[in-house]
PDB file of C-alpha atoms in Angstrom:
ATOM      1  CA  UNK A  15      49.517  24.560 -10.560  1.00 47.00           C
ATOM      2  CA  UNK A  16      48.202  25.217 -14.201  1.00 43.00           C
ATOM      3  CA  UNK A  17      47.012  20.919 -14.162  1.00 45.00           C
ATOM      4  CA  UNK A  18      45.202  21.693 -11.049  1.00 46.00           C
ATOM      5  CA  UNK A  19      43.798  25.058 -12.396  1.00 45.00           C
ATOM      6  CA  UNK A  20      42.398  22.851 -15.349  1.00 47.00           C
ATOM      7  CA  UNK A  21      41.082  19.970 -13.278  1.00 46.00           C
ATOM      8  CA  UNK A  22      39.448  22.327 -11.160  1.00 46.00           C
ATOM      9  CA  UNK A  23      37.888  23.692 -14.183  1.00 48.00           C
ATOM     10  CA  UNK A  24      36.787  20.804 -15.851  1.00 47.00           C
ATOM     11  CA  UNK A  25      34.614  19.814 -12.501  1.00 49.00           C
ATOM     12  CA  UNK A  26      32.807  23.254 -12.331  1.00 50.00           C
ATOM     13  CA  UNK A  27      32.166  22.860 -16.357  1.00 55.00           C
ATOM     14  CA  UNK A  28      30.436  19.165 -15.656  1.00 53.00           C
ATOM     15  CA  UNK A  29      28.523  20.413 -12.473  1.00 56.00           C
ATOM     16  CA  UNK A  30      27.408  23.490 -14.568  1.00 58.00           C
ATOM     17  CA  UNK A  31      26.350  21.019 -16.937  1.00 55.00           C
ATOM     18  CA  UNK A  32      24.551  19.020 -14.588  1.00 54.00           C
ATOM     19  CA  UNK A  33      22.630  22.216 -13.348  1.00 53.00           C
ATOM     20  CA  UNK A  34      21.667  23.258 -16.364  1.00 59.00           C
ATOM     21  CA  UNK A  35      20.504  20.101 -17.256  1.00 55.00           C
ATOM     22  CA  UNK A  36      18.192  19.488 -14.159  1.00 52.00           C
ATOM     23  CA  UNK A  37      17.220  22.950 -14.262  1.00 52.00           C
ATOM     24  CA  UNK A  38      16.286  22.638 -17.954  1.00 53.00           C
ATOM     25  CA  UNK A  39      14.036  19.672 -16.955  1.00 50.00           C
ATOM     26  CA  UNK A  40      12.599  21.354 -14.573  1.00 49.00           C
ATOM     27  CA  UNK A  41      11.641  24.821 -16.437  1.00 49.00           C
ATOM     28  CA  UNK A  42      10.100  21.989 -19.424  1.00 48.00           C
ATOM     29  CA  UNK A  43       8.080  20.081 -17.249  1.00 46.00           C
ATOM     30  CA  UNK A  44       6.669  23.534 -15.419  1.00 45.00           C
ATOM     31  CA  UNK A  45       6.233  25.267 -18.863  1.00 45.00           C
ATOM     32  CA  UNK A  46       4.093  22.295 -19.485  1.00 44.00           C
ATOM     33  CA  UNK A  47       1.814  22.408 -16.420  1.00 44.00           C
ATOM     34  CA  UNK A  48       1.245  26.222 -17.329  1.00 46.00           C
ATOM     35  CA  UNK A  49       0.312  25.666 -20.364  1.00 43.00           C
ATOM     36  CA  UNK A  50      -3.133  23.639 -19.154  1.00 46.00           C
ATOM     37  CA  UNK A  51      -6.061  25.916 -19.159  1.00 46.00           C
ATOM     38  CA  UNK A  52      -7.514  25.018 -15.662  1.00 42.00           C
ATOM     39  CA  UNK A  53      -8.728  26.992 -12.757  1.00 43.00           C
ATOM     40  CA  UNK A  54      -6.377  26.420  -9.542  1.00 45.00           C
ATOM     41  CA  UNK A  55      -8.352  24.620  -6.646  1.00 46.00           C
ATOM     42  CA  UNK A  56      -7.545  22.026  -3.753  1.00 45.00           C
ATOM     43  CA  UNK A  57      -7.918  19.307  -5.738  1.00 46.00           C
ATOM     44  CA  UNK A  58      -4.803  20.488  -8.696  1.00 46.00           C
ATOM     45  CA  UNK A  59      -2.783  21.344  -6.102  1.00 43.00           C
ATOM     46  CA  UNK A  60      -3.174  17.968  -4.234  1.00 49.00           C
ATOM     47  CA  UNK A  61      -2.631  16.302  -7.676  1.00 51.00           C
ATOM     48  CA  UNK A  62       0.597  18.784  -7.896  1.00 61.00           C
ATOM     49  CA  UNK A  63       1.983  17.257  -4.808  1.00 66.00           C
ATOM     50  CA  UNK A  64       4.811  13.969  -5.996  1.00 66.00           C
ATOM     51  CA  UNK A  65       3.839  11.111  -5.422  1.00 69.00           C
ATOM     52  CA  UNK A  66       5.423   7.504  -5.859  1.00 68.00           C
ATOM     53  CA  UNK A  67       5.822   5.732  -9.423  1.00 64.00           C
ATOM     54  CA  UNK A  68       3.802   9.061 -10.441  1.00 65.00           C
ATOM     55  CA  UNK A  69       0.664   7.876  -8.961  1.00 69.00           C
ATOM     56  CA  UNK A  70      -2.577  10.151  -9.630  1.00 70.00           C
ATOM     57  CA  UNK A  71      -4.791   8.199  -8.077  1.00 75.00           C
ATOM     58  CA  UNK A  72      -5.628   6.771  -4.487  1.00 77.00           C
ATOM     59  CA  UNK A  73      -4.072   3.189  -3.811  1.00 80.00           C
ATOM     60  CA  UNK A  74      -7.490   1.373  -4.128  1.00 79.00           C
ATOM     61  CA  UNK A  75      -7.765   2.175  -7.420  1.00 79.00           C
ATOM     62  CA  UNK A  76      -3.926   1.695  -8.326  1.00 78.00           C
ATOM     63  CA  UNK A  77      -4.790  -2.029  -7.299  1.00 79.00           C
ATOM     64  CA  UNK A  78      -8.135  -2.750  -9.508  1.00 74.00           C
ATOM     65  CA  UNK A  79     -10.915  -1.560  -7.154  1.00 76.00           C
ATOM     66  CA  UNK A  80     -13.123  -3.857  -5.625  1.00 79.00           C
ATOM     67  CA  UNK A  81     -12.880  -6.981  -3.601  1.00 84.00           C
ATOM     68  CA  UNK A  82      -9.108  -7.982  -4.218  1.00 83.00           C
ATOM     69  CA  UNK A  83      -7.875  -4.255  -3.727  1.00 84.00           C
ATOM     70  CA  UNK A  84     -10.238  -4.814   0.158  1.00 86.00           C
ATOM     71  CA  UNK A  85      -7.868  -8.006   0.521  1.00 86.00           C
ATOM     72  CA  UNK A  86      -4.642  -6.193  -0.221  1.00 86.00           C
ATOM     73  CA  UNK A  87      -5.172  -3.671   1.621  1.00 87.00           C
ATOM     74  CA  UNK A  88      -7.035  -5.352   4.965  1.00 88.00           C
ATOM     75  CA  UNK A  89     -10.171  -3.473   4.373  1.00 87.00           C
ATOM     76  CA  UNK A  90     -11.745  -6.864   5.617  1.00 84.00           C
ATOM     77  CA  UNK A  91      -9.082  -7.810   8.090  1.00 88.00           C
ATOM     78  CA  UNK A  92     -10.785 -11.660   8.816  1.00 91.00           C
ATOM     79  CA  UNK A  93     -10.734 -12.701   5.046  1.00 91.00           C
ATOM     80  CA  UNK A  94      -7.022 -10.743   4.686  1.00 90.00           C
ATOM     81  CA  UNK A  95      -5.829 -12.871   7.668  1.00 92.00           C
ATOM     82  CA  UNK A  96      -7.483 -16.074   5.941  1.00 92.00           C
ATOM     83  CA  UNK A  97      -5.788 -15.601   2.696  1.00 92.00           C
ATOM     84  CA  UNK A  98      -2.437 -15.106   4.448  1.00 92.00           C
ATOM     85  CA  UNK A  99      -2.649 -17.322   6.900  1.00 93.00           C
ATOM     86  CA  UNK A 100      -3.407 -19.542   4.262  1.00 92.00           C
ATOM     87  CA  UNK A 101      -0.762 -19.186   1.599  1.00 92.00           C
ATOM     88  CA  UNK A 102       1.847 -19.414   5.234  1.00 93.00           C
ATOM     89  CA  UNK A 103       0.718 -22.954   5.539  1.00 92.00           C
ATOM     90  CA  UNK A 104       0.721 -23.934   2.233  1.00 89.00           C
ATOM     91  CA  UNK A 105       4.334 -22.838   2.071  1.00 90.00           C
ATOM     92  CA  UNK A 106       5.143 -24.381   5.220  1.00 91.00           C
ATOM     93  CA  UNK A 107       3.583 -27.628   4.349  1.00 89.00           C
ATOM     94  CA  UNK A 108       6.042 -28.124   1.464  1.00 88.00           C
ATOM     95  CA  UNK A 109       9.079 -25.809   2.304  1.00 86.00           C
ATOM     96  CA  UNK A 110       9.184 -26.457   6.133  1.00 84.00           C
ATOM     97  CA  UNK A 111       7.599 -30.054   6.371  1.00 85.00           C
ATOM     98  CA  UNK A 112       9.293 -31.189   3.077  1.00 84.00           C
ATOM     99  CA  UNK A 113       5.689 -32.111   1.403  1.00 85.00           C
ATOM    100  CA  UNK A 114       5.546 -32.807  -2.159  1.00 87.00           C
ATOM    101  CA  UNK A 115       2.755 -31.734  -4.539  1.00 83.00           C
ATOM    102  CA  UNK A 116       1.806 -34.646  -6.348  1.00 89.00           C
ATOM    103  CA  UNK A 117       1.586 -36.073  -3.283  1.00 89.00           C
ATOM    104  CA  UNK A 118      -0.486 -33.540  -1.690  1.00 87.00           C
ATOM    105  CA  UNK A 119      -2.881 -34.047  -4.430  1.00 90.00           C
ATOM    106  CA  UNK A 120      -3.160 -37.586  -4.847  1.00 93.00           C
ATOM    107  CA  UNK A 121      -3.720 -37.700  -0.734  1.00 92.00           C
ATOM    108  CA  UNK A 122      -6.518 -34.802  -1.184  1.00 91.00           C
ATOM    109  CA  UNK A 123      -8.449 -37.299  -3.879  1.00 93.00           C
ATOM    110  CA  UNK A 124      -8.046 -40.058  -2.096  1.00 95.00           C
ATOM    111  CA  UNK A 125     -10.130 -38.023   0.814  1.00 94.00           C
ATOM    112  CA  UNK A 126     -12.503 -36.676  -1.470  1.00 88.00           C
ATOM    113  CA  UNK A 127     -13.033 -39.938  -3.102  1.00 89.00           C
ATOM    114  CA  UNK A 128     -13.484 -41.475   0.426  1.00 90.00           C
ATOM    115  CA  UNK A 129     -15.908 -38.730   1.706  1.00 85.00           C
ATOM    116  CA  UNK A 130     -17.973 -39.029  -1.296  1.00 82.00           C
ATOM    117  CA  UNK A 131     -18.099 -43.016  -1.155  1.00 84.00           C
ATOM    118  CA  UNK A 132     -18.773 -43.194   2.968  1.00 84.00           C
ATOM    119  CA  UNK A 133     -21.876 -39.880   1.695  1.00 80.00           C
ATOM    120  CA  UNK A 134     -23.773 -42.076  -0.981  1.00 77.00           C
ATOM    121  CA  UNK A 135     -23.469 -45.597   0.877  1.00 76.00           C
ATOM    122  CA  UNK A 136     -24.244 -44.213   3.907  1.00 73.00           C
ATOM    123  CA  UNK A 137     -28.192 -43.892   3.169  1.00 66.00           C
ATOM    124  CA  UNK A 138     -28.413 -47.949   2.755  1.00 66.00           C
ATOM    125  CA  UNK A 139     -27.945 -48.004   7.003  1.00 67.00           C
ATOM    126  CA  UNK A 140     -29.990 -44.973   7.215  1.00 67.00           C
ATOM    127  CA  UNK A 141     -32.868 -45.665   5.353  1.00 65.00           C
ATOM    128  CA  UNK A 142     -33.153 -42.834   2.904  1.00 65.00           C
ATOM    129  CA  UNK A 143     -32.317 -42.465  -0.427  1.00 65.00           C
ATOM    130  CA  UNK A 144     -28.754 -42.140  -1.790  1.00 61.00           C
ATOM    131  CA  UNK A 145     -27.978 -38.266  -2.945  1.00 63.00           C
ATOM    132  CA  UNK A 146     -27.863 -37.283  -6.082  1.00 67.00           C
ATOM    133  CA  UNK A 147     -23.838 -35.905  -6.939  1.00 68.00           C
ATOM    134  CA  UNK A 148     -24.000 -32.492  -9.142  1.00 70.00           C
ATOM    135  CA  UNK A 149     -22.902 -32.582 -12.386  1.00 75.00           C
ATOM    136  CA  UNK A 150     -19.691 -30.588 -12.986  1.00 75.00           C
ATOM    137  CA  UNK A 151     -18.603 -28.874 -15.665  1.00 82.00           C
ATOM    138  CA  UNK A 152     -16.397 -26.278 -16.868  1.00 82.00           C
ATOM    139  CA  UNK A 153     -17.642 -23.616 -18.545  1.00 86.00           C
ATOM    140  CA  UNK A 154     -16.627 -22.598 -22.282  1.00 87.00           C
ATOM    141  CA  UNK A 155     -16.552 -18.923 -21.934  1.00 87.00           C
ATOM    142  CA  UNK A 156     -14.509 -18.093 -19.067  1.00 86.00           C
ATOM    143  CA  UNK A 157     -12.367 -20.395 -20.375  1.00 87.00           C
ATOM    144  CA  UNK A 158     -12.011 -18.787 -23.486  1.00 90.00           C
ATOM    145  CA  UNK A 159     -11.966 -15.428 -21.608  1.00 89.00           C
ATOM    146  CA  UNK A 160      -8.838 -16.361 -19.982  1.00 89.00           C
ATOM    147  CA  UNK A 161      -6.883 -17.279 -22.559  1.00 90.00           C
ATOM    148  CA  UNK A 162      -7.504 -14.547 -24.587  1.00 91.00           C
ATOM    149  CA  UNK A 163      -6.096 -12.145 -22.530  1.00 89.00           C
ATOM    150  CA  UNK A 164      -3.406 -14.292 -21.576  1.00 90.00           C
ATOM    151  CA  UNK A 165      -2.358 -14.437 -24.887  1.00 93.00           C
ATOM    152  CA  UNK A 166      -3.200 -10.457 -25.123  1.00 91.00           C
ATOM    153  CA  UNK A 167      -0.910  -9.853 -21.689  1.00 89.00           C
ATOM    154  CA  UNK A 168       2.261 -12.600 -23.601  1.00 92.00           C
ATOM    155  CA  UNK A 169       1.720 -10.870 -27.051  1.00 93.00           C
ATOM    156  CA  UNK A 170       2.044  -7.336 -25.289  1.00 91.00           C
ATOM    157  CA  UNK A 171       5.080  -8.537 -23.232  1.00 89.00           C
ATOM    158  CA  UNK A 172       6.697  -9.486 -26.466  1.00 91.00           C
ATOM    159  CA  UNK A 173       6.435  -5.845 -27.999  1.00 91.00           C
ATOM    160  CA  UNK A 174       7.755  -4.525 -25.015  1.00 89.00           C
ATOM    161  CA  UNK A 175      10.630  -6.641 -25.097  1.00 89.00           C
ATOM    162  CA  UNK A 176      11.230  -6.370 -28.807  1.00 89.00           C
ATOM    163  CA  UNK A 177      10.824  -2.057 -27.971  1.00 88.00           C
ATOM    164  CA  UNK A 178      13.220  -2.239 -25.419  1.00 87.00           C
ATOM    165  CA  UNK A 179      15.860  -4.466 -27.456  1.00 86.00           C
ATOM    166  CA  UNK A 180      15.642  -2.089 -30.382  1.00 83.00           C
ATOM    167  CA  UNK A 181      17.877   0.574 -27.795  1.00 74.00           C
ATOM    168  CA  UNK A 182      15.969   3.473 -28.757  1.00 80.00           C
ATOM    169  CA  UNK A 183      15.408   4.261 -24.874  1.00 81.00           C
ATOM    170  CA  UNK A 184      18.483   3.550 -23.588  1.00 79.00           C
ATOM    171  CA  UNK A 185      17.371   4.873 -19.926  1.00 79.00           C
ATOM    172  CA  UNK A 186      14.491   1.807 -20.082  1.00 84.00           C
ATOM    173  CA  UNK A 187      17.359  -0.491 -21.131  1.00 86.00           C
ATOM    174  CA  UNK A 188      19.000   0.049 -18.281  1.00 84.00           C
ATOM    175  CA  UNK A 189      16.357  -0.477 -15.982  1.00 85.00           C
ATOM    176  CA  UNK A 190      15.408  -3.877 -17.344  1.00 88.00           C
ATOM    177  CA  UNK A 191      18.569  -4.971 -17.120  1.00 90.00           C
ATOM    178  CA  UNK A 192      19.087  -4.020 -13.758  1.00 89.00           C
ATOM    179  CA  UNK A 193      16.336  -5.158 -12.299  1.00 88.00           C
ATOM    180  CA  UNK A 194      16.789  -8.843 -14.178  1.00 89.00           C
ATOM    181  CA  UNK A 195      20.044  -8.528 -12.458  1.00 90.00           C
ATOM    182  CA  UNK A 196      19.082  -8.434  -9.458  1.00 87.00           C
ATOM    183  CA  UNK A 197      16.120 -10.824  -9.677  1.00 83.00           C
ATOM    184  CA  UNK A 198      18.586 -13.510 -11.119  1.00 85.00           C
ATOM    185  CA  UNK A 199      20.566 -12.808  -7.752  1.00 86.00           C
ATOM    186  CA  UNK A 200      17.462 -13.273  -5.759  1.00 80.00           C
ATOM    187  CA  UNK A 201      16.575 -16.120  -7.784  1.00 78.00           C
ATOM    188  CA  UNK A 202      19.768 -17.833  -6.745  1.00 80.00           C
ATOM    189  CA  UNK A 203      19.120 -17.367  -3.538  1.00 80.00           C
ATOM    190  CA  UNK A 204      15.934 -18.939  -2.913  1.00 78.00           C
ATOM    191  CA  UNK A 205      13.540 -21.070  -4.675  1.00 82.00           C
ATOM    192  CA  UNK A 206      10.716 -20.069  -6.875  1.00 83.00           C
ATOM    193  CA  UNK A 207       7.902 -21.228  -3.909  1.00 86.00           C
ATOM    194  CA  UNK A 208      10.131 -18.927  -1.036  1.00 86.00           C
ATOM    195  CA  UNK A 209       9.888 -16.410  -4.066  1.00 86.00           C
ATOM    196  CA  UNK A 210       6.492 -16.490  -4.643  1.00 88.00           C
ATOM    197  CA  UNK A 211       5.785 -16.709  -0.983  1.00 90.00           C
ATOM    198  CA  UNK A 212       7.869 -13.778   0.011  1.00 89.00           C
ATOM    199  CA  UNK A 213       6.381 -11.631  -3.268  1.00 88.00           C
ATOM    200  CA  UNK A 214       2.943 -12.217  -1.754  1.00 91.00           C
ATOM    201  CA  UNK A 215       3.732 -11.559   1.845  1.00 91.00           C
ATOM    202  CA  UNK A 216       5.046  -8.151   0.549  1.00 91.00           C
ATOM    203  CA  UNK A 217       2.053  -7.581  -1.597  1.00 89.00           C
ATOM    204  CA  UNK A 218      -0.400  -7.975   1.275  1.00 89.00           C
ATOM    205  CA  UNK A 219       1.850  -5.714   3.858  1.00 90.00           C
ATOM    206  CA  UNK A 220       3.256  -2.454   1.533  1.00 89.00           C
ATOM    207  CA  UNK A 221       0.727  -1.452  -0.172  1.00 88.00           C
ATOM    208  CA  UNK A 222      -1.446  -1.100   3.340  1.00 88.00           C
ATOM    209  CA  UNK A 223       1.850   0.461   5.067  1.00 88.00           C
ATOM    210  CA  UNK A 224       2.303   3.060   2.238  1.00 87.00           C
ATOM    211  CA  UNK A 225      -1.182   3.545   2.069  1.00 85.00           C
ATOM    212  CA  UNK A 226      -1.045   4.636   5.969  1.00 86.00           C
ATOM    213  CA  UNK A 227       2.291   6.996   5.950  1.00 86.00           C
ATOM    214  CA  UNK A 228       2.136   7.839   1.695  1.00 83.00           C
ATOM    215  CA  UNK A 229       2.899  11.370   2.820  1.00 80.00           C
ATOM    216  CA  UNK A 230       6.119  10.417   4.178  1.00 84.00           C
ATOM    217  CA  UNK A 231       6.741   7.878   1.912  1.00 84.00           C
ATOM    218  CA  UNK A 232       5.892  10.343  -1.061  1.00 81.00           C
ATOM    219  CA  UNK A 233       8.329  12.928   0.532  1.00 84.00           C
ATOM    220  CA  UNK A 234      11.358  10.388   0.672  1.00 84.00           C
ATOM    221  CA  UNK A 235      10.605   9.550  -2.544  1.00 81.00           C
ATOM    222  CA  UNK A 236      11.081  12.630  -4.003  1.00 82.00           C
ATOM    223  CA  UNK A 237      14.776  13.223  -2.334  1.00 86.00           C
ATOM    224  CA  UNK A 238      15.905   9.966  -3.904  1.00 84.00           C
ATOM    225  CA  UNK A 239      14.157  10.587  -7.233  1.00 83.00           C
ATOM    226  CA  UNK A 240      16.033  13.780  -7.279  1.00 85.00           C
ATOM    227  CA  UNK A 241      19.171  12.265  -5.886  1.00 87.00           C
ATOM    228  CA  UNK A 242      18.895   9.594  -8.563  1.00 83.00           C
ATOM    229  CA  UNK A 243      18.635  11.856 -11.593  1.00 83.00           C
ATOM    230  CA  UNK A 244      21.455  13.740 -10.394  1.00 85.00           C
ATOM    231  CA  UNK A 245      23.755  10.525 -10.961  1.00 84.00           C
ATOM    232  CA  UNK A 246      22.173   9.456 -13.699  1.00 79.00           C
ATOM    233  CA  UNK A 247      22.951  13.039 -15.705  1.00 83.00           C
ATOM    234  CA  UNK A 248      26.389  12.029 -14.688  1.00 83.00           C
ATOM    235  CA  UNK A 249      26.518   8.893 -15.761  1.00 80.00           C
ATOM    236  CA  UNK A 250      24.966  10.292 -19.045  1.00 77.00           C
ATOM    237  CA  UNK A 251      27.652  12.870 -19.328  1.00 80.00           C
ATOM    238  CA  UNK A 252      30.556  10.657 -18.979  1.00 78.00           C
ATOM    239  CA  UNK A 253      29.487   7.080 -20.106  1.00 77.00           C
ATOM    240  CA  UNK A 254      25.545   6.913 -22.267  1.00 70.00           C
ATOM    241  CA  UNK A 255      26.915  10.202 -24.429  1.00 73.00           C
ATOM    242  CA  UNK A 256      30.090   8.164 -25.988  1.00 72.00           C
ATOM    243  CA  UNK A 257      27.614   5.051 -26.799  1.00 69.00           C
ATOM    244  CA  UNK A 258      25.451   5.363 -30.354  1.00 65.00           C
ATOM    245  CA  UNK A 259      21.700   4.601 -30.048  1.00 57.00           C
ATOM    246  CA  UNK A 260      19.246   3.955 -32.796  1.00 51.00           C
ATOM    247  CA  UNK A 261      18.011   7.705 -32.976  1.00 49.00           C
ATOM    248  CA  UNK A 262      21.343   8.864 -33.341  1.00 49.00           C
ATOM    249  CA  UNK A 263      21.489   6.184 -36.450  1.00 48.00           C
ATOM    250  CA  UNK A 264      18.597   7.388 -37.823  1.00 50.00           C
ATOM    251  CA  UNK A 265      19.371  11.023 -37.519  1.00 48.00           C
ATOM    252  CA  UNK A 266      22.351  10.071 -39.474  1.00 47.00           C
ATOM    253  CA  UNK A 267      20.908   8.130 -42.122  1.00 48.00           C
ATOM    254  CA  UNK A 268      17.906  10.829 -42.749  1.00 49.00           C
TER     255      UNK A 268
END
């Protein structure tokens, strides 16, 4: 009777702790908000409103603005069905009807090359003179452009990485590894065309879905959000609390 007493006790003591933990969160993050000097109007309390992967802004603008964010989101429905439609056959020319990419390119030059030959000997029968081919050539600067912030984009990749190995935020750790897991999984489960295909077939369909129902979306968002913090306080009170990080090191050293 007295074990069960105890046991019974312990659970209250790590759902108290849980409480006070969300609840602490909470009361931090509100004493924040009222600590901004701002007049209250439509347009704070819209902002106050959760939305998904803490977005403050509309979806357009989450996806760059302009002529790609159109695309993604079918603001131009002929050249969004193009691009699909597109990237479908492409993928279905090598996935579906086994086509090979060198091959696909040596049979596209061998057309151009053709074209181009039938174009400028074709004036000789039709008494005109032969046309005059462009000359093409690749520009220096956008060139250099590109691989300047290609190499910006790797070198900032490589921070992050070498921040999130260091285990200071343990809670980020997690995450990467996670999600690595379960891309290795997906990995193994399809090629890297399917899995390019598929991750572009998503990115031209969600974003235009959740931009249509964000409220709901939004809304279920917040239950899990709040359904996931509760298990991760959990898993912090009975696993991530017994495990040193690096602040806890430093504390200790300082």
């Amino acid at each position: 009777m007295a074990e069960h007493h105890g046991e019974h006790h312990k659970g209250e003591s790590l759902m108290e702790k849980i409480a006070e933990k969300i609840h602490h969160r909470d009361s931090s993050s509100s004493s924040d908000s009222d600590t901004d000097d701002y007049k209250p109007s439509d347009s704070s309390l819209k902002s106050n409103v959760y939305r998904l992967f803490g977005r403050q802004q509309p979806v357009h603008k989450v996806l760059g603005g302009g002529k790609p964010a159109d695309v993604l989101l079918w603001r131009d429905k002929k050249i969004s069905a193009v691009v699909l439609g597109s990237v479908t056959a492409v993928w279905m020319l090598f996935e579906v009807f086994g086509y090979h990419l060198l091959t696909l390119i040596c049979h596209l030059l061998i057309l151009a090359l053709s074209v181009l030959f039938l174009w400028s000997h074709a004036s000789t029968f039709m008494n005109k003179s032969p046309p005059q081919f462009p000359e093409v050539l690749v520009p220096e600067g956008p060139v250099l452009e590109i691989a300047s912030a290609l190499s910006y984009e790797i070198n900032r990749g490589l921070a992050s990485i070498r921040e999130i190995a260091s285990g200071r935020d343990l809670k980020k750790f997690l995450a990467v590894i996670a999600g690595l897991w379960f891309f290795s999984i997906l990995g193994s489960s399809c090629n890297f065309l399917t899995l390019f295909y598929l991750s572009f077939v998503l990115l031209h369909t969600l974003p235009v879905l959740y931009e249509k129902y964000e409220d709901h979306v939004d809304a279920f968002g917040e239950k899990a959000m709040i359904e996931i913090k509760k298990q991760y306080v959990v898993f912090e009170e009975k696993v991530l609390s017994k495990i040193p990080i690096g602040q806890q090191k430093d504390k200790k050293h300082a």
